Amino acid sequence: MEFRAGKYSKEFEYSYASGFFPVFELLKHRPECVLKVVFSSKAKTSEGAEKLRRLCLEKQIPSSVDDKLLVRISPKENVFAAGMFRKYYSPIQKSGAQLVLNCPENAGNLGTIIRTMIGFNACDIALIRPAVDIFDPACVRASMGGLFQANFSYFDSFEDYLKEHPKRNVYLFMTSGEKSVRQAEFQRPVSLVFGSESSGLPEDFKKYGKSVFIPQSNNIDSLNVSVAAGIGLYEAGKHA
Amino acid sequence: MEFRAGKYSKEFEYSYASGFFPVFELLKHRPECVLKVVFSSKAKTSEGAEKLRRLCLEKQIPSSVDDKLLVRISPKENVFAAGMFRKYYSPIQKSGAQLVLNCPENAGNLGTIIRTMIGFNACDIALIRPAVDIFDPACVRASMGGLFQANFSYFDSFEDYLKEHPKRNVYLFMTSGEKSVRQAEFQRPVSLVFGSESSGLPEDFKKYGKSVFIPQSNNIDSLNVSVAAGIGLYEAGKHA
């Protein structure tokens, strides 16, 4: 099979996981989607590469040394291994904790949030458009491959999300929230909702559920969204 | 005054804050260090630019429209304003909460951690070498200008840090920690210690204080360090 692989574009039907750890996660959780694994000539005899090559043989996935492809995928960083995979559909489930991001802008933040979700046993993430592409290699990378354990769905509006997922306990994280996250009860099934990097959640989202704030000083505008989501998941996890 | 400004290098005696919010923070907290403020021609009549220009006049700081400089500073992003500032020395204080990063590798994570610290009323950060440059524009940017409210000191080893800052309650964040962060008492004055992105804290750091872990699933290797630091600061803040 030949792939005209290069710098990623969201129109592609495939994407890349770069770095040994994310590639192992890809092979473990989505082996049916893997098209190809490539190594850097610098790493081809490393322990990680040997282990990965054996795994590819076992799962009948093509693997090869391909420095040129690695440079095309990631021109700025030294990447020693990458996995090319077909994009897939893995929609969120009705039960269990859900994280909702309204108009996320940054692929790195999205990936970091997914990594944290998986760390706190939440697998389902809803993205309200306009939203960054979850298969952006920067997201895959920042998730450390956690993406391959996650389910995700896109919605055109928060109301569309609620229509498909009614009867949830919705907690809206806003600096102007009514209750401290420390006092929130986080009744299940929980939906934790966070706004965009540039503007947070609109005030009128308060009608959709309980608004909560993370106690913080006035010396910053707000916390980074991936830090806020980490604290939200951590607190909600106490009530699990 | 003329500056041969361009892509940042850590040998420079100056650095840049990019984006309106970080530039305002720079002018507010370190006005004596500002060399120059530049705007994009696209933003020169915006409300933010007007406000910033008035502030520059007031503080007798040169300001101008300079698209070329903005592109040189940040070739990939659309930046509408930047402040060039002289690097300064602002060492950590003996009292109060301190955050210690052992060998931090990523400027963006460092900046995000500083933003979070300021949000949780902690101003002092110790960096154990080898460590990323705190004045890297990517750190300034990720801190959202929070850097300008922070004090920082570099040390060659953790022991050097302890020598200068004895009698502190040291909490070491490790996935193999002995006590859950939920049960930790965080006695003051507190030092919260986090390891590097690639390898966390070495096991033998346990001799330096109390090791704590953030409860998390086995489905990830660890949390991102800026998320872990956010949760640590949030928990320690409860005991303030």
Short mmCIF file of N, CA, C and O in Angstrom, two decimals, chain A residues 7 21 25 29 76 112 114-116 118-121 142-144 146 149 180-182 197 214-227 230-231 233-235 237-238, chain B residues 7 21 25 29 76 112 114-116 118-121 142-144 146 149 180-182 197 214-227 230-231 233-235 237-238:
data_model
loop_
_atom_site.label_atom_id
_atom_site.label_comp_id
_atom_site.label_asym_id
_atom_site.label_seq_id
_atom_site.Cartn_x
_atom_site.Cartn_y
_atom_site.Cartn_z
N LYS A 7 2.57 16.57 5.62
CA LYS A 7 2.03 17.42 6.67
C LYS A 7 0.53 17.19 6.73
O LYS A 7 -0.15 17.14 5.71
N PHE A 21 5.40 6.15 22.87
CA PHE A 21 4.29 5.88 23.77
C PHE A 21 2.94 5.98 23.05
O PHE A 21 2.13 5.05 23.10
N GLU A 25 0.07 2.97 22.32
CA GLU A 25 -1.34 3.12 22.69
C GLU A 25 -2.25 2.90 21.49
O GLU A 25 -3.30 2.27 21.59
N HIS A 29 -5.07 -0.04 21.41
CA HIS A 29 -6.51 0.25 21.51
C HIS A 29 -7.23 0.34 20.16
O HIS A 29 -8.43 0.18 20.12
N LYS A 76 9.66 19.99 12.88
CA LYS A 76 10.38 20.74 13.92
C LYS A 76 10.94 19.86 15.03
O LYS A 76 11.87 20.23 15.72
N THR A 112 -4.30 17.42 25.90
CA THR A 112 -3.98 17.37 27.33
C THR A 112 -5.22 17.04 28.14
O THR A 112 -5.17 16.25 29.09
N ILE A 114 -7.82 15.31 27.11
CA ILE A 114 -8.16 13.90 26.90
C ILE A 114 -7.26 13.00 27.75
O ILE A 114 -7.73 12.06 28.39
N ARG A 115 -5.97 13.33 27.78
CA ARG A 115 -5.05 12.56 28.64
C ARG A 115 -5.54 12.58 30.09
O ARG A 115 -5.56 11.54 30.77
N THR A 116 -5.96 13.75 30.57
CA THR A 116 -6.43 13.88 31.95
C THR A 116 -7.71 13.09 32.17
O THR A 116 -7.86 12.39 33.18
N ILE A 118 -8.79 10.40 30.66
CA ILE A 118 -8.49 8.97 30.75
C ILE A 118 -7.87 8.67 32.11
O ILE A 118 -8.16 7.65 32.74
N GLY A 119 -7.04 9.59 32.59
CA GLY A 119 -6.44 9.43 33.91
C GLY A 119 -7.45 9.43 35.04
O GLY A 119 -7.22 8.85 36.10
N PHE A 120 -8.60 10.05 34.81
CA PHE A 120 -9.65 10.10 35.83
C PHE A 120 -10.86 9.25 35.44
O PHE A 120 -11.98 9.52 35.89
N ASN A 121 -10.62 8.26 34.60
CA ASN A 121 -11.66 7.28 34.26
C ASN A 121 -12.89 7.88 33.59
O ASN A 121 -13.99 7.37 33.75
N ALA A 142 -0.39 15.35 22.34
CA ALA A 142 -0.59 15.88 23.69
C ALA A 142 -1.42 14.92 24.54
O ALA A 142 -1.26 14.87 25.76
N SER A 143 -2.27 14.13 23.88
CA SER A 143 -3.07 13.15 24.65
C SER A 143 -2.22 11.96 25.08
O SER A 143 -2.66 11.12 25.84
N MET A 144 -0.99 11.89 24.59
CA MET A 144 -0.09 10.76 24.81
C MET A 144 -0.77 9.44 24.41
O MET A 144 -0.58 8.41 25.04
N GLY A 146 -3.84 8.87 24.68
CA GLY A 146 -5.08 8.71 25.43
C GLY A 146 -6.30 8.80 24.53
O GLY A 146 -7.33 8.19 24.80
N GLN A 149 -8.29 5.74 23.66
CA GLN A 149 -9.19 5.15 24.65
C GLN A 149 -10.46 5.97 24.82
O GLN A 149 -11.31 5.64 25.64
N SER A 180 -18.73 27.41 44.54
CA SER A 180 -17.35 26.94 44.43
C SER A 180 -17.35 25.46 44.06
O SER A 180 -18.18 24.68 44.53
N VAL A 181 -16.41 25.09 43.25
CA VAL A 181 -16.25 23.70 42.84
C VAL A 181 -16.05 22.81 44.08
O VAL A 181 -16.36 21.63 44.08
N ARG A 182 -15.57 23.43 45.16
CA ARG A 182 -15.36 22.66 46.40
C ARG A 182 -16.67 22.29 47.08
O ARG A 182 -16.72 21.33 47.84
N GLU A 197 -10.73 28.78 24.93
CA GLU A 197 -9.53 29.42 25.45
C GLU A 197 -9.68 30.94 25.48
O GLU A 197 -9.25 31.59 26.42
N ILE A 214 -13.80 27.82 40.10
CA ILE A 214 -12.61 27.35 40.81
C ILE A 214 -12.04 28.56 41.55
O ILE A 214 -11.71 29.55 40.91
N PRO A 215 -11.97 28.49 42.89
CA PRO A 215 -11.49 29.66 43.64
C PRO A 215 -10.11 30.08 43.16
O PRO A 215 -9.20 29.25 43.11
N GLN A 216 -9.95 31.31 42.76
CA GLN A 216 -8.67 31.79 42.24
C GLN A 216 -8.53 33.28 42.50
O GLN A 216 -9.52 33.97 42.74
N SER A 217 -7.32 33.76 42.47
CA SER A 217 -7.05 35.18 42.74
C SER A 217 -7.49 36.04 41.57
O SER A 217 -7.72 35.54 40.46
N ASN A 218 -7.57 37.34 41.82
CA ASN A 218 -7.88 38.28 40.73
C ASN A 218 -6.63 38.66 39.94
O ASN A 218 -6.70 39.52 39.07
N ASN A 219 -5.52 38.05 40.27
CA ASN A 219 -4.27 38.43 39.60
C ASN A 219 -4.10 37.79 38.23
O ASN A 219 -3.14 38.09 37.51
N ILE A 220 -4.98 36.88 37.88
CA ILE A 220 -5.00 36.34 36.52
C ILE A 220 -6.42 36.48 35.97
O ILE A 220 -7.38 36.62 36.74
N ASP A 221 -6.50 36.42 34.66
CA ASP A 221 -7.78 36.52 33.99
C ASP A 221 -8.57 35.23 34.22
O ASP A 221 -9.76 35.26 34.54
N SER A 222 -7.92 34.11 34.03
CA SER A 222 -8.53 32.80 34.26
C SER A 222 -7.41 31.77 34.22
O SER A 222 -6.30 32.07 33.81
N LEU A 223 -7.76 30.55 34.61
CA LEU A 223 -6.82 29.44 34.46
C LEU A 223 -6.82 28.96 33.02
O LEU A 223 -7.80 29.12 32.29
N ASN A 224 -5.73 28.34 32.61
CA ASN A 224 -5.69 27.65 31.32
C ASN A 224 -6.78 26.58 31.32
O ASN A 224 -7.01 25.91 32.34
N VAL A 225 -7.44 26.38 30.19
CA VAL A 225 -8.59 25.46 30.17
C VAL A 225 -8.20 24.02 30.50
O VAL A 225 -8.98 23.29 31.12
N SER A 226 -7.00 23.60 30.15
CA SER A 226 -6.64 22.22 30.46
C SER A 226 -6.35 22.05 31.96
O SER A 226 -6.58 20.98 32.52
N VAL A 227 -5.88 23.10 32.60
CA VAL A 227 -5.69 23.06 34.06
C VAL A 227 -7.06 23.08 34.75
O VAL A 227 -7.32 22.29 35.66
N GLY A 230 -8.65 19.80 34.42
CA GLY A 230 -7.98 18.85 35.32
C GLY A 230 -8.53 18.96 36.73
O GLY A 230 -8.84 17.95 37.37
N ILE A 231 -8.68 20.17 37.21
CA ILE A 231 -9.20 20.39 38.57
C ILE A 231 -10.67 19.96 38.64
O ILE A 231 -11.10 19.32 39.60
N LEU A 233 -12.21 17.64 36.79
CA LEU A 233 -12.26 16.17 36.75
C LEU A 233 -11.80 15.58 38.08
O LEU A 233 -12.36 14.61 38.58
N TYR A 234 -10.78 16.18 38.65
CA TYR A 234 -10.25 15.73 39.95
C TYR A 234 -11.32 15.87 41.04
O TYR A 234 -11.56 14.94 41.81
N GLU A 235 -11.99 17.02 41.10
CA GLU A 235 -13.01 17.24 42.12
C GLU A 235 -14.23 16.35 41.88
O GLU A 235 -14.74 15.74 42.81
N GLY A 237 -14.31 13.59 40.46
CA GLY A 237 -13.90 12.21 40.73
C GLY A 237 -14.05 11.82 42.19
O GLY A 237 -14.23 10.65 42.51
N LYS A 238 -13.98 12.80 43.08
CA LYS A 238 -14.14 12.52 44.51
C LYS A 238 -15.53 11.98 44.83
O LYS A 238 -15.72 11.30 45.81
N LYS B 7 14.19 36.47 15.98
CA LYS B 7 13.85 35.24 16.67
C LYS B 7 14.64 35.17 17.97
O LYS B 7 15.83 35.44 17.99
N PHE B 21 -2.86 40.91 26.14
CA PHE B 21 -2.96 40.67 27.58
C PHE B 21 -1.58 40.58 28.24
O PHE B 21 -1.30 41.30 29.20
N GLU B 25 0.18 43.13 31.11
CA GLU B 25 0.74 42.62 32.36
C GLU B 25 2.18 43.08 32.53
O GLU B 25 2.62 43.44 33.63
N HIS B 29 3.40 45.33 35.70
CA HIS B 29 4.22 44.78 36.78
C HIS B 29 5.72 45.03 36.62
O HIS B 29 6.45 44.98 37.61
N LYS B 76 4.89 32.10 13.00
CA LYS B 76 3.77 31.20 12.72
C LYS B 76 2.42 31.74 13.15
O LYS B 76 1.39 31.32 12.65
N THR B 112 2.42 27.77 31.63
CA THR B 112 1.09 27.40 32.14
C THR B 112 1.13 27.23 33.66
O THR B 112 0.21 27.64 34.38
N ILE B 114 3.18 28.72 35.75
CA ILE B 114 3.30 30.04 36.37
C ILE B 114 1.94 30.75 36.40
O ILE B 114 1.55 31.33 37.41
N ARG B 115 1.21 30.66 35.30
CA ARG B 115 -0.14 31.24 35.26
C ARG B 115 -0.99 30.67 36.40
O ARG B 115 -1.70 31.39 37.10
N THR B 116 -0.92 29.34 36.58
CA THR B 116 -1.71 28.69 37.63
C THR B 116 -1.26 29.13 39.02
O THR B 116 -2.09 29.42 39.89
N ILE B 118 0.10 31.94 39.97
CA ILE B 118 -0.39 33.29 40.26
C ILE B 118 -1.88 33.23 40.58
O ILE B 118 -2.38 33.92 41.46
N GLY B 119 -2.59 32.36 39.87
CA GLY B 119 -4.01 32.18 40.13
C GLY B 119 -4.30 31.63 41.52
O GLY B 119 -5.37 31.85 42.08
N PHE B 120 -3.33 30.92 42.09
CA PHE B 120 -3.51 30.35 43.43
C PHE B 120 -2.63 31.07 44.47
O PHE B 120 -2.28 30.47 45.49
N ASN B 121 -2.29 32.30 44.18
CA ASN B 121 -1.57 33.14 45.15
C ASN B 121 -0.21 32.61 45.57
O ASN B 121 0.24 32.84 46.70
N ALA B 142 2.56 31.55 27.39
CA ALA B 142 1.70 30.57 28.08
C ALA B 142 1.35 31.04 29.48
O ALA B 142 0.29 30.71 30.01
N SER B 143 2.23 31.84 30.09
CA SER B 143 1.93 32.36 31.44
C SER B 143 0.89 33.47 31.37
O SER B 143 0.41 33.93 32.40
N MET B 144 0.54 33.90 30.19
CA MET B 144 -0.36 35.04 29.96
C MET B 144 0.13 36.27 30.73
O MET B 144 -0.66 37.07 31.24
N GLY B 146 1.63 36.21 33.47
CA GLY B 146 1.74 35.89 34.90
C GLY B 146 3.20 35.89 35.36
O GLY B 146 3.49 36.18 36.52
N GLN B 149 4.53 38.67 37.50
CA GLN B 149 4.18 38.74 38.92
C GLN B 149 4.94 37.70 39.74
O GLN B 149 4.73 37.58 40.95
N SER B 180 -2.06 9.86 49.38
CA SER B 180 -2.86 10.57 48.39
C SER B 180 -2.82 12.07 48.69
O SER B 180 -2.83 12.48 49.85
N VAL B 181 -2.80 12.84 47.64
CA VAL B 181 -2.81 14.29 47.77
C VAL B 181 -4.07 14.73 48.54
O VAL B 181 -4.09 15.78 49.18
N ARG B 182 -5.10 13.90 48.53
CA ARG B 182 -6.34 14.23 49.25
C ARG B 182 -6.17 14.13 50.76
O ARG B 182 -6.91 14.76 51.50
N GLU B 197 8.91 16.46 32.45
CA GLU B 197 7.91 15.89 31.56
C GLU B 197 8.24 14.44 31.19
O GLU B 197 7.35 13.60 31.12
N ILE B 214 -1.39 11.79 43.06
CA ILE B 214 -2.72 12.21 42.65
C ILE B 214 -3.43 10.94 42.18
O ILE B 214 -2.96 10.27 41.26
N PRO B 215 -4.55 10.56 42.84
CA PRO B 215 -5.21 9.30 42.46
C PRO B 215 -5.59 9.32 40.99
O PRO B 215 -6.22 10.26 40.52
N GLN B 216 -5.16 8.32 40.25
CA GLN B 216 -5.43 8.27 38.81
C GLN B 216 -5.45 6.83 38.34
O GLN B 216 -4.94 5.94 39.02
N SER B 217 -6.06 6.60 37.20
CA SER B 217 -6.19 5.25 36.67
C SER B 217 -4.86 4.76 36.11
O SER B 217 -3.94 5.55 35.90
N ASN B 218 -4.79 3.47 35.88
CA ASN B 218 -3.59 2.91 35.25
C ASN B 218 -3.63 3.02 33.74
O ASN B 218 -2.76 2.51 33.05
N ASN B 219 -4.66 3.67 33.23
CA ASN B 219 -4.80 3.76 31.77
C ASN B 219 -3.93 4.83 31.13
O ASN B 219 -3.89 4.96 29.91
N ILE B 220 -3.30 5.65 31.96
CA ILE B 220 -2.30 6.59 31.43
C ILE B 220 -1.01 6.40 32.22
O ILE B 220 -1.01 5.85 33.33
N ASP B 221 0.07 6.87 31.63
CA ASP B 221 1.37 6.78 32.28
C ASP B 221 1.43 7.77 33.44
O ASP B 221 1.87 7.44 34.55
N SER B 222 1.00 8.99 33.20
CA SER B 222 0.96 10.02 34.23
C SER B 222 0.15 11.19 33.67
O SER B 222 -0.15 11.23 32.49
N LEU B 223 -0.16 12.14 34.55
CA LEU B 223 -0.80 13.37 34.09
C LEU B 223 0.26 14.29 33.49
O LEU B 223 1.44 14.21 33.83
N ASN B 224 -0.16 15.19 32.64
CA ASN B 224 0.71 16.26 32.17
C ASN B 224 1.17 17.07 33.39
O ASN B 224 0.39 17.31 34.32
N VAL B 225 2.42 17.50 33.39
CA VAL B 225 2.96 18.17 34.58
C VAL B 225 2.22 19.46 34.93
O VAL B 225 2.07 19.79 36.11
N SER B 226 1.71 20.18 33.92
CA SER B 226 1.02 21.43 34.27
C SER B 226 -0.36 21.14 34.86
O SER B 226 -0.85 21.91 35.70
N VAL B 227 -0.96 20.02 34.48
CA VAL B 227 -2.23 19.61 35.10
C VAL B 227 -1.96 19.13 36.53
O VAL B 227 -2.67 19.52 37.48
N GLY B 230 -1.32 22.02 38.70
CA GLY B 230 -2.58 22.71 38.95
C GLY B 230 -3.35 22.05 40.08
O GLY B 230 -3.84 22.72 41.00
N ILE B 231 -3.44 20.74 40.05
CA ILE B 231 -4.16 20.00 41.09
C ILE B 231 -3.43 20.12 42.44
O ILE B 231 -4.06 20.32 43.48
N LEU B 233 -1.46 22.62 43.45
CA LEU B 233 -1.66 23.99 43.96
C LEU B 233 -3.08 24.17 44.48
O LEU B 233 -3.30 24.82 45.51
N TYR B 234 -4.03 23.59 43.77
CA TYR B 234 -5.44 23.68 44.17
C TYR B 234 -5.64 23.00 45.54
O TYR B 234 -6.27 23.56 46.44
N GLU B 235 -5.10 21.81 45.70
CA GLU B 235 -5.25 21.08 46.97
C GLU B 235 -4.51 21.78 48.09
O GLU B 235 -5.04 21.95 49.19
N GLY B 237 -3.83 24.80 48.34
CA GLY B 237 -4.51 26.06 48.61
C GLY B 237 -5.63 25.92 49.62
O GLY B 237 -5.99 26.86 50.33
N LYS B 238 -6.21 24.72 49.70
CA LYS B 238 -7.29 24.47 50.67
C LYS B 238 -6.82 24.62 52.09
O LYS B 238 -7.60 24.90 52.99
#
